[in-house]
């Protein structure tokens, strides 16, 4: 789309902006949503009284935390009384039907790239929903260009990260528009900050699990490995460690096991085993053959998972040794 046509398309949006209004932009925070909200805030700035961004979710991923910290992005946590302080509401990178909290908010602006559900039409006064786009950040970059708003380094970097995240660095669902937006942003972005954010894969609090993983690493056969982490708060940590080992040359496959809570009851625990490999050995089949009878197990050639109750391990037997015996 040409910049002039894009600018004309924005008239109905700009017409809604009044000096006396305070706007709240709501997000289900991920890099694309956060960057899109920042861009919309920039576009609204000086046209309205105030603009804030509120997130409805907790942010836990290390790269998302790094993005917010390094680019100094102000996000308000959700509170039930938050909306009372605002007259106008915008939603980016989501649709009202995607979340109960969104459903209760009177949005007048919705900008998104998720597919439209015909049974849940979006009724906001201004909507721009383009499922063909790889990222909402691309749509917002077009807005900034159309209005001749030059993004600052932090905003440009955030938008680049939003596009990269949602398109898996252009490996998935990326269009020429996404690439064009990304290249345009490169003129203004901070490349060092972007790579620092992309490389923030781990939290400091996770390092103790790495040290357990290295200490307990045992060979399995000629090319495999097994690591036992003991008690972990969430199976996600097993995935993080297994993904790390999958990048070690000479280790064809790895099984990382731990004891995780099952549901909310802390007395109810299960053993989870995460498999990662180079595809040589069919790990989905391997996991299924060895562990499915104990609970559930299976997956793909290069990634698999098994889960079974802690009670399958006989009393007095070491869990670490028991899981190891299943892999032999
Ligand atoms: Mn998105």
CSV table of C-alpha atoms and ligand atoms in Angstrom, one decimal:
chain,number,residue,atom,x,y,z
A,1,UNK,CA,0.0,0.0,0.0
A,2,UNK,CA,1.3,3.5,-0.8
A,3,UNK,CA,2.1,5.8,2.1
A,4,UNK,CA,-0.6,8.3,0.9
A,5,UNK,CA,-3.3,5.7,0.8
A,6,UNK,CA,-2.2,4.5,4.2
A,7,UNK,CA,-2.4,8.0,5.5
A,8,UNK,CA,-6.0,8.4,4.2
A,9,UNK,CA,-6.9,5.1,5.9
A,10,UNK,CA,-5.8,6.6,9.2
A,11,UNK,CA,-8.2,9.6,9.1
A,12,UNK,CA,-11.0,7.7,10.9
A,13,UNK,CA,-8.4,6.9,13.6
A,14,UNK,CA,-7.0,10.4,14.0
A,15,UNK,CA,-10.6,11.8,14.0
A,16,UNK,CA,-11.2,9.9,17.2
A,17,UNK,CA,-8.4,11.6,19.1
A,18,UNK,CA,-9.5,14.5,21.3
A,19,UNK,CA,-7.3,16.6,23.6
A,20,UNK,CA,-9.3,16.0,26.7
A,21,UNK,CA,-9.3,12.2,26.6
A,22,UNK,CA,-7.0,9.8,28.4
A,23,UNK,CA,-6.4,6.5,26.6
A,24,UNK,CA,-5.6,3.1,27.9
A,25,UNK,CA,-4.0,0.6,25.5
A,26,UNK,CA,-4.5,-2.9,26.6
A,27,UNK,CA,-2.2,-5.8,25.7
A,28,UNK,CA,-1.7,-9.5,26.3
A,29,UNK,CA,2.0,-8.8,26.6
A,30,UNK,CA,4.3,-10.4,24.2
A,31,UNK,CA,7.0,-8.7,22.1
A,32,UNK,CA,4.6,-7.9,19.2
A,33,UNK,CA,1.8,-6.6,21.4
A,34,UNK,CA,4.2,-4.5,23.6
A,35,UNK,CA,5.9,-2.9,20.5
A,36,UNK,CA,2.5,-2.2,18.9
A,37,UNK,CA,1.2,-0.6,22.0
A,38,UNK,CA,4.4,1.6,22.2
A,39,UNK,CA,3.9,2.7,18.6
A,40,UNK,CA,0.3,3.5,19.1
A,41,UNK,CA,1.2,5.5,22.2
A,42,UNK,CA,3.7,7.4,20.2
A,43,UNK,CA,1.1,8.1,17.5
A,44,UNK,CA,-1.4,9.3,20.1
A,45,UNK,CA,1.1,11.4,22.1
A,46,UNK,CA,0.5,15.1,21.9
A,47,UNK,CA,-2.9,14.5,20.3
A,48,UNK,CA,-4.6,13.4,23.5
A,49,UNK,CA,-4.2,14.2,27.2
A,50,UNK,CA,-2.5,11.0,28.3
A,51,UNK,CA,-1.8,7.4,27.1
A,52,UNK,CA,-0.9,4.4,29.2
A,53,UNK,CA,-0.3,0.8,28.4
A,54,UNK,CA,-1.7,-2.0,30.6
A,55,UNK,CA,-0.9,-5.7,30.4
A,56,UNK,CA,-3.4,-8.3,31.5
A,57,UNK,CA,-0.8,-11.1,31.9
A,58,UNK,CA,2.3,-11.7,34.0
A,59,UNK,CA,5.6,-11.5,32.0
A,60,UNK,CA,7.9,-14.4,32.7
A,61,UNK,CA,10.0,-15.1,29.6
A,62,UNK,CA,13.6,-13.8,29.9
A,63,UNK,CA,13.6,-12.1,26.5
A,64,UNK,CA,10.3,-10.3,27.2
A,65,UNK,CA,11.7,-9.1,30.6
A,66,UNK,CA,14.9,-8.0,28.9
A,67,UNK,CA,12.9,-6.1,26.2
A,68,UNK,CA,10.9,-4.2,28.8
A,69,UNK,CA,13.9,-3.5,31.0
A,70,UNK,CA,16.4,-2.5,28.3
A,71,UNK,CA,14.0,-0.5,26.2
A,72,UNK,CA,12.4,1.1,29.4
A,73,UNK,CA,8.9,0.3,28.4
A,74,UNK,CA,6.3,1.5,31.0
A,75,UNK,CA,3.6,-1.2,31.4
A,76,UNK,CA,0.9,-1.0,34.1
A,77,UNK,CA,-0.1,-4.3,35.7
A,78,UNK,CA,-3.8,-5.1,35.5
A,79,UNK,CA,-6.1,-3.9,38.3
A,80,UNK,CA,-9.8,-4.2,38.4
A,81,UNK,CA,-10.3,-0.5,39.0
A,82,UNK,CA,-7.8,0.6,36.3
A,83,UNK,CA,-10.3,1.4,33.6
A,84,UNK,CA,-12.1,4.0,35.7
A,85,UNK,CA,-9.3,6.5,35.1
A,86,UNK,CA,-9.6,6.5,31.3
A,87,UNK,CA,-12.2,7.6,28.8
A,88,UNK,CA,-11.0,5.7,25.7
A,89,UNK,CA,-9.6,2.2,25.2
A,90,UNK,CA,-7.5,0.6,22.4
A,91,UNK,CA,-6.5,-3.0,21.9
A,92,UNK,CA,-3.5,-4.1,19.9
A,93,UNK,CA,-2.4,-7.6,18.7
A,94,UNK,CA,-5.6,-9.2,20.1
A,95,UNK,CA,-9.3,-9.1,19.8
A,96,UNK,CA,-11.8,-8.5,22.6
A,97,UNK,CA,-13.1,-12.1,22.4
A,98,UNK,CA,-9.6,-13.5,23.1
A,99,UNK,CA,-9.8,-12.7,26.8
A,100,UNK,CA,-12.5,-12.2,29.4
A,101,UNK,CA,-10.8,-9.0,30.7
A,102,UNK,CA,-10.8,-7.6,27.2
A,103,UNK,CA,-14.5,-8.5,26.7
A,104,UNK,CA,-15.5,-6.2,29.6
A,105,UNK,CA,-13.7,-3.2,28.1
A,106,UNK,CA,-15.4,-0.7,25.7
A,107,UNK,CA,-12.7,-0.6,23.0
A,108,UNK,CA,-13.1,2.1,20.3
A,109,UNK,CA,-9.8,1.0,18.5
A,110,UNK,CA,-8.8,-2.6,17.7
A,111,UNK,CA,-5.7,-3.3,15.6
A,112,UNK,CA,-4.6,-6.9,15.1
A,113,UNK,CA,-3.3,-9.6,12.8
A,114,UNK,CA,-5.0,-12.7,14.3
A,115,UNK,CA,-7.6,-14.4,12.2
A,116,UNK,CA,-11.1,-13.1,12.5
A,117,UNK,CA,-13.7,-15.4,14.0
A,118,UNK,CA,-17.0,-14.8,12.2
A,119,UNK,CA,-18.9,-15.8,15.3
A,120,UNK,CA,-17.1,-13.0,17.3
A,121,UNK,CA,-17.3,-9.9,15.2
A,122,UNK,CA,-15.2,-6.9,16.4
A,123,UNK,CA,-17.5,-4.0,16.9
A,124,UNK,CA,-15.1,-1.2,17.8
A,125,UNK,CA,-15.5,2.1,15.9
A,126,UNK,CA,-12.1,1.8,14.4
A,127,UNK,CA,-10.8,-1.7,13.5
A,128,UNK,CA,-7.8,-2.7,11.4
A,129,UNK,CA,-7.5,-6.4,11.4
A,130,UNK,CA,-5.2,-7.9,8.8
A,131,UNK,CA,-4.6,-11.6,9.3
A,132,UNK,CA,-2.3,-11.8,6.3
A,133,UNK,CA,0.3,-9.7,8.2
A,134,UNK,CA,3.1,-11.5,10.1
A,135,UNK,CA,3.0,-9.1,13.0
A,136,UNK,CA,0.8,-6.2,14.3
A,137,UNK,CA,4.1,-4.3,14.7
A,138,UNK,CA,4.2,-4.2,10.8
A,139,UNK,CA,0.8,-2.5,10.7
A,140,UNK,CA,1.9,0.0,13.3
A,141,UNK,CA,5.2,0.7,11.5
A,142,UNK,CA,3.1,1.5,8.4
A,143,UNK,CA,1.1,3.9,10.5
A,144,UNK,CA,4.2,5.7,11.7
A,145,UNK,CA,5.6,5.9,8.2
A,146,UNK,CA,2.3,7.2,6.7
A,147,UNK,CA,2.2,9.9,9.3
A,148,UNK,CA,5.8,10.8,8.9
A,149,UNK,CA,6.6,9.9,12.6
A,150,UNK,CA,10.2,8.9,12.8
A,151,UNK,CA,10.5,6.2,15.5
A,152,UNK,CA,13.1,6.7,18.3
A,153,UNK,CA,15.7,4.0,18.8
A,154,UNK,CA,13.9,2.2,21.5
A,155,UNK,CA,10.6,2.2,19.7
A,156,UNK,CA,12.2,1.0,16.4
A,157,UNK,CA,14.1,-1.7,18.3
A,158,UNK,CA,10.9,-2.9,20.0
A,159,UNK,CA,9.0,-3.0,16.7
A,160,UNK,CA,11.9,-5.0,15.1
A,161,UNK,CA,11.7,-7.5,17.9
A,162,UNK,CA,7.9,-7.7,17.6
A,163,UNK,CA,8.2,-8.6,13.9
A,164,UNK,CA,11.1,-11.1,14.4
A,165,UNK,CA,9.3,-12.9,17.2
A,166,UNK,CA,6.0,-13.3,15.4
A,167,UNK,CA,7.5,-14.3,12.1
A,168,UNK,CA,10.2,-16.6,13.8
A,169,UNK,CA,12.8,-14.3,12.2
A,170,UNK,CA,10.9,-14.5,8.8
A,171,UNK,CA,10.9,-18.3,8.8
A,172,UNK,CA,7.1,-18.3,9.3
A,173,UNK,CA,4.1,-16.4,7.9
A,174,UNK,CA,6.1,-13.4,6.9
A,175,UNK,CA,5.0,-11.1,4.1
A,176,UNK,CA,6.9,-8.6,1.9
A,177,UNK,CA,5.3,-5.9,4.2
A,178,UNK,CA,6.9,-7.4,7.3
A,179,UNK,CA,10.3,-7.4,5.6
A,180,UNK,CA,9.8,-3.9,4.3
A,181,UNK,CA,8.8,-2.6,7.8
A,182,UNK,CA,11.8,-4.4,9.4
A,183,UNK,CA,14.2,-2.9,6.9
A,184,UNK,CA,12.8,0.6,7.4
A,185,UNK,CA,13.1,0.2,11.2
A,186,UNK,CA,16.7,-0.9,10.9
A,187,UNK,CA,17.6,2.7,10.1
A,188,UNK,CA,16.6,3.8,13.5
A,189,UNK,CA,16.9,0.8,15.7
A,190,UNK,CA,19.7,-0.1,18.2
A,191,UNK,CA,21.2,-3.3,16.7
A,192,UNK,CA,23.2,-4.1,19.9
A,193,UNK,CA,20.2,-3.7,22.1
A,194,UNK,CA,18.2,-6.0,19.8
A,195,UNK,CA,20.8,-8.8,19.9
A,196,UNK,CA,21.1,-8.4,23.7
A,197,UNK,CA,17.3,-8.9,24.0
A,198,UNK,CA,17.3,-11.9,21.6
A,199,UNK,CA,20.1,-13.5,23.5
A,200,UNK,CA,18.4,-13.2,26.9
A,201,UNK,CA,17.3,-16.8,27.0
A,202,UNK,CA,17.8,-17.6,30.6
A,203,UNK,CA,17.0,-16.1,34.0
A,204,UNK,CA,19.6,-16.0,36.7
A,205,UNK,CA,17.4,-18.0,39.0
A,206,UNK,CA,17.6,-20.9,36.5
A,207,UNK,CA,21.4,-21.2,36.8
A,208,UNK,CA,21.1,-23.6,39.7
A,209,UNK,CA,19.2,-26.1,37.4
A,210,UNK,CA,22.1,-25.9,34.9
A,211,UNK,CA,24.6,-26.7,37.6
A,212,UNK,CA,22.4,-29.7,38.6
A,213,UNK,CA,22.1,-30.7,35.0
A,214,UNK,CA,25.9,-30.7,34.4
A,215,UNK,CA,26.6,-32.5,37.6
A,216,UNK,CA,24.1,-35.3,36.9
A,217,UNK,CA,24.9,-35.7,33.2
A,218,UNK,CA,25.3,-39.4,32.3
A,219,UNK,CA,26.0,-41.0,28.9
A,220,UNK,CA,23.3,-43.3,27.5
A,221,UNK,CA,24.7,-45.6,24.8
A,222,UNK,CA,27.2,-44.2,22.4
A,223,UNK,CA,25.6,-40.8,21.6
A,224,UNK,CA,22.8,-40.1,24.1
A,225,UNK,CA,22.7,-38.3,27.5
A,226,UNK,CA,20.6,-38.2,30.6
A,227,UNK,CA,20.3,-35.5,33.2
A,228,UNK,CA,18.2,-35.4,36.3
A,229,UNK,CA,17.2,-32.1,37.9
A,230,UNK,CA,15.3,-33.3,40.9
A,231,UNK,CA,12.4,-31.1,42.1
A,232,UNK,CA,11.5,-28.2,39.6
A,233,UNK,CA,8.6,-25.8,39.8
A,234,UNK,CA,7.6,-26.3,36.2
A,235,UNK,CA,8.4,-28.7,33.3
A,236,UNK,CA,9.3,-25.5,31.3
A,237,UNK,CA,12.7,-25.6,33.1
A,238,UNK,CA,13.3,-29.1,31.8
A,239,UNK,CA,12.6,-27.9,28.3
A,240,UNK,CA,15.0,-25.0,28.7
A,241,UNK,CA,17.8,-27.3,29.8
A,242,UNK,CA,17.0,-30.0,27.1
A,243,UNK,CA,17.0,-27.3,24.4
A,244,UNK,CA,20.4,-26.1,25.7
A,245,UNK,CA,21.9,-29.7,25.4
A,246,UNK,CA,20.4,-30.1,21.9
A,247,UNK,CA,23.0,-27.5,20.8
A,248,UNK,CA,25.9,-29.5,22.0
A,249,UNK,CA,27.8,-31.1,19.1
A,250,UNK,CA,28.5,-34.8,19.7
A,251,UNK,CA,25.4,-35.3,21.9
A,252,UNK,CA,22.9,-36.8,19.5
A,253,UNK,CA,20.0,-36.8,22.0
A,254,UNK,CA,19.3,-35.9,25.6
A,255,UNK,CA,16.7,-36.9,28.1
A,256,UNK,CA,16.2,-34.4,30.9
A,257,UNK,CA,14.0,-35.5,33.8
A,258,UNK,CA,12.6,-33.8,36.9
A,259,UNK,CA,9.9,-34.1,39.5
A,260,UNK,CA,7.1,-31.5,38.9
A,261,UNK,CA,3.9,-30.6,40.8
A,262,UNK,CA,0.8,-32.0,39.3
A,263,UNK,CA,-1.9,-29.4,39.4
A,264,UNK,CA,-2.3,-27.2,42.4
A,265,UNK,CA,-1.8,-29.9,45.1
A,266,UNK,CA,1.8,-29.8,46.2
A,267,UNK,CA,1.6,-33.4,47.5
A,268,UNK,CA,0.6,-34.7,44.1
A,269,UNK,CA,3.8,-34.9,42.0
A,270,UNK,CA,4.8,-36.4,38.7
A,271,UNK,CA,8.0,-37.3,36.8
A,272,UNK,CA,8.4,-35.5,33.5
A,273,UNK,CA,11.1,-36.4,31.0
A,274,UNK,CA,11.9,-34.1,28.0
A,275,UNK,CA,13.7,-35.6,25.0
A,276,UNK,CA,15.5,-33.6,22.4
A,277,UNK,CA,17.6,-35.0,19.6
A,278,UNK,CA,19.1,-34.5,16.1
A,279,UNK,CA,16.4,-36.7,14.5
A,280,UNK,CA,18.7,-39.7,14.0
A,281,UNK,CA,16.9,-41.8,16.6
A,282,UNK,CA,13.0,-41.5,16.6
A,283,UNK,CA,12.6,-40.1,20.1
A,284,UNK,CA,8.8,-40.1,19.9
A,285,UNK,CA,8.8,-43.8,19.4
A,286,UNK,CA,11.6,-44.4,21.9
A,287,UNK,CA,9.7,-42.4,24.7
A,288,UNK,CA,6.5,-44.2,23.8
A,289,UNK,CA,8.1,-47.7,23.9
A,290,UNK,CA,9.9,-47.1,27.2
A,291,UNK,CA,7.5,-45.0,29.2
A,292,UNK,CA,4.0,-44.9,27.8
A,293,UNK,CA,2.9,-47.8,29.9
A,294,UNK,CA,3.7,-45.8,33.0
A,295,UNK,CA,1.6,-42.8,32.1
A,296,UNK,CA,1.8,-41.0,28.8
A,297,UNK,CA,4.8,-40.6,26.4
A,298,UNK,CA,5.4,-39.8,22.8
A,299,UNK,CA,6.2,-37.0,20.3
A,300,UNK,CA,8.2,-36.4,17.2
A,301,UNK,CA,11.5,-37.8,15.9
A,302,UNK,CA,13.5,-34.9,17.4
A,303,UNK,CA,11.4,-33.9,20.4
A,304,UNK,CA,9.3,-36.0,22.8
A,305,UNK,CA,7.9,-35.9,26.3
A,306,UNK,CA,6.9,-38.5,28.9
A,307,UNK,CA,4.9,-38.0,32.1
A,308,UNK,CA,4.1,-40.5,34.8
A,309,UNK,CA,3.1,-40.4,38.5
A,310,UNK,CA,5.8,-40.4,41.1
A,311,UNK,CA,4.1,-43.5,42.6
A,312,UNK,CA,5.4,-45.8,39.9
A,313,UNK,CA,8.9,-45.6,41.5
A,314,UNK,CA,9.0,-48.2,44.3
A,315,UNK,CA,9.6,-46.9,47.8
A,316,UNK,CA,13.3,-46.5,48.7
A,317,UNK,CA,14.4,-46.5,45.1
A,318,UNK,CA,16.2,-43.5,43.7
A,319,UNK,CA,14.1,-41.6,41.1
A,320,UNK,CA,17.2,-40.6,39.2
A,321,UNK,CA,18.4,-44.2,38.9
A,322,UNK,CA,14.9,-45.4,38.1
A,323,UNK,CA,14.5,-43.1,35.1
A,324,UNK,CA,18.0,-43.9,33.9
A,325,UNK,CA,17.2,-47.6,33.9
A,326,UNK,CA,14.2,-46.9,31.6
A,327,UNK,CA,16.6,-45.4,29.0
A,328,UNK,CA,19.0,-48.3,28.9
B,1,LIG,MN1,1.2,-10.7,17.1
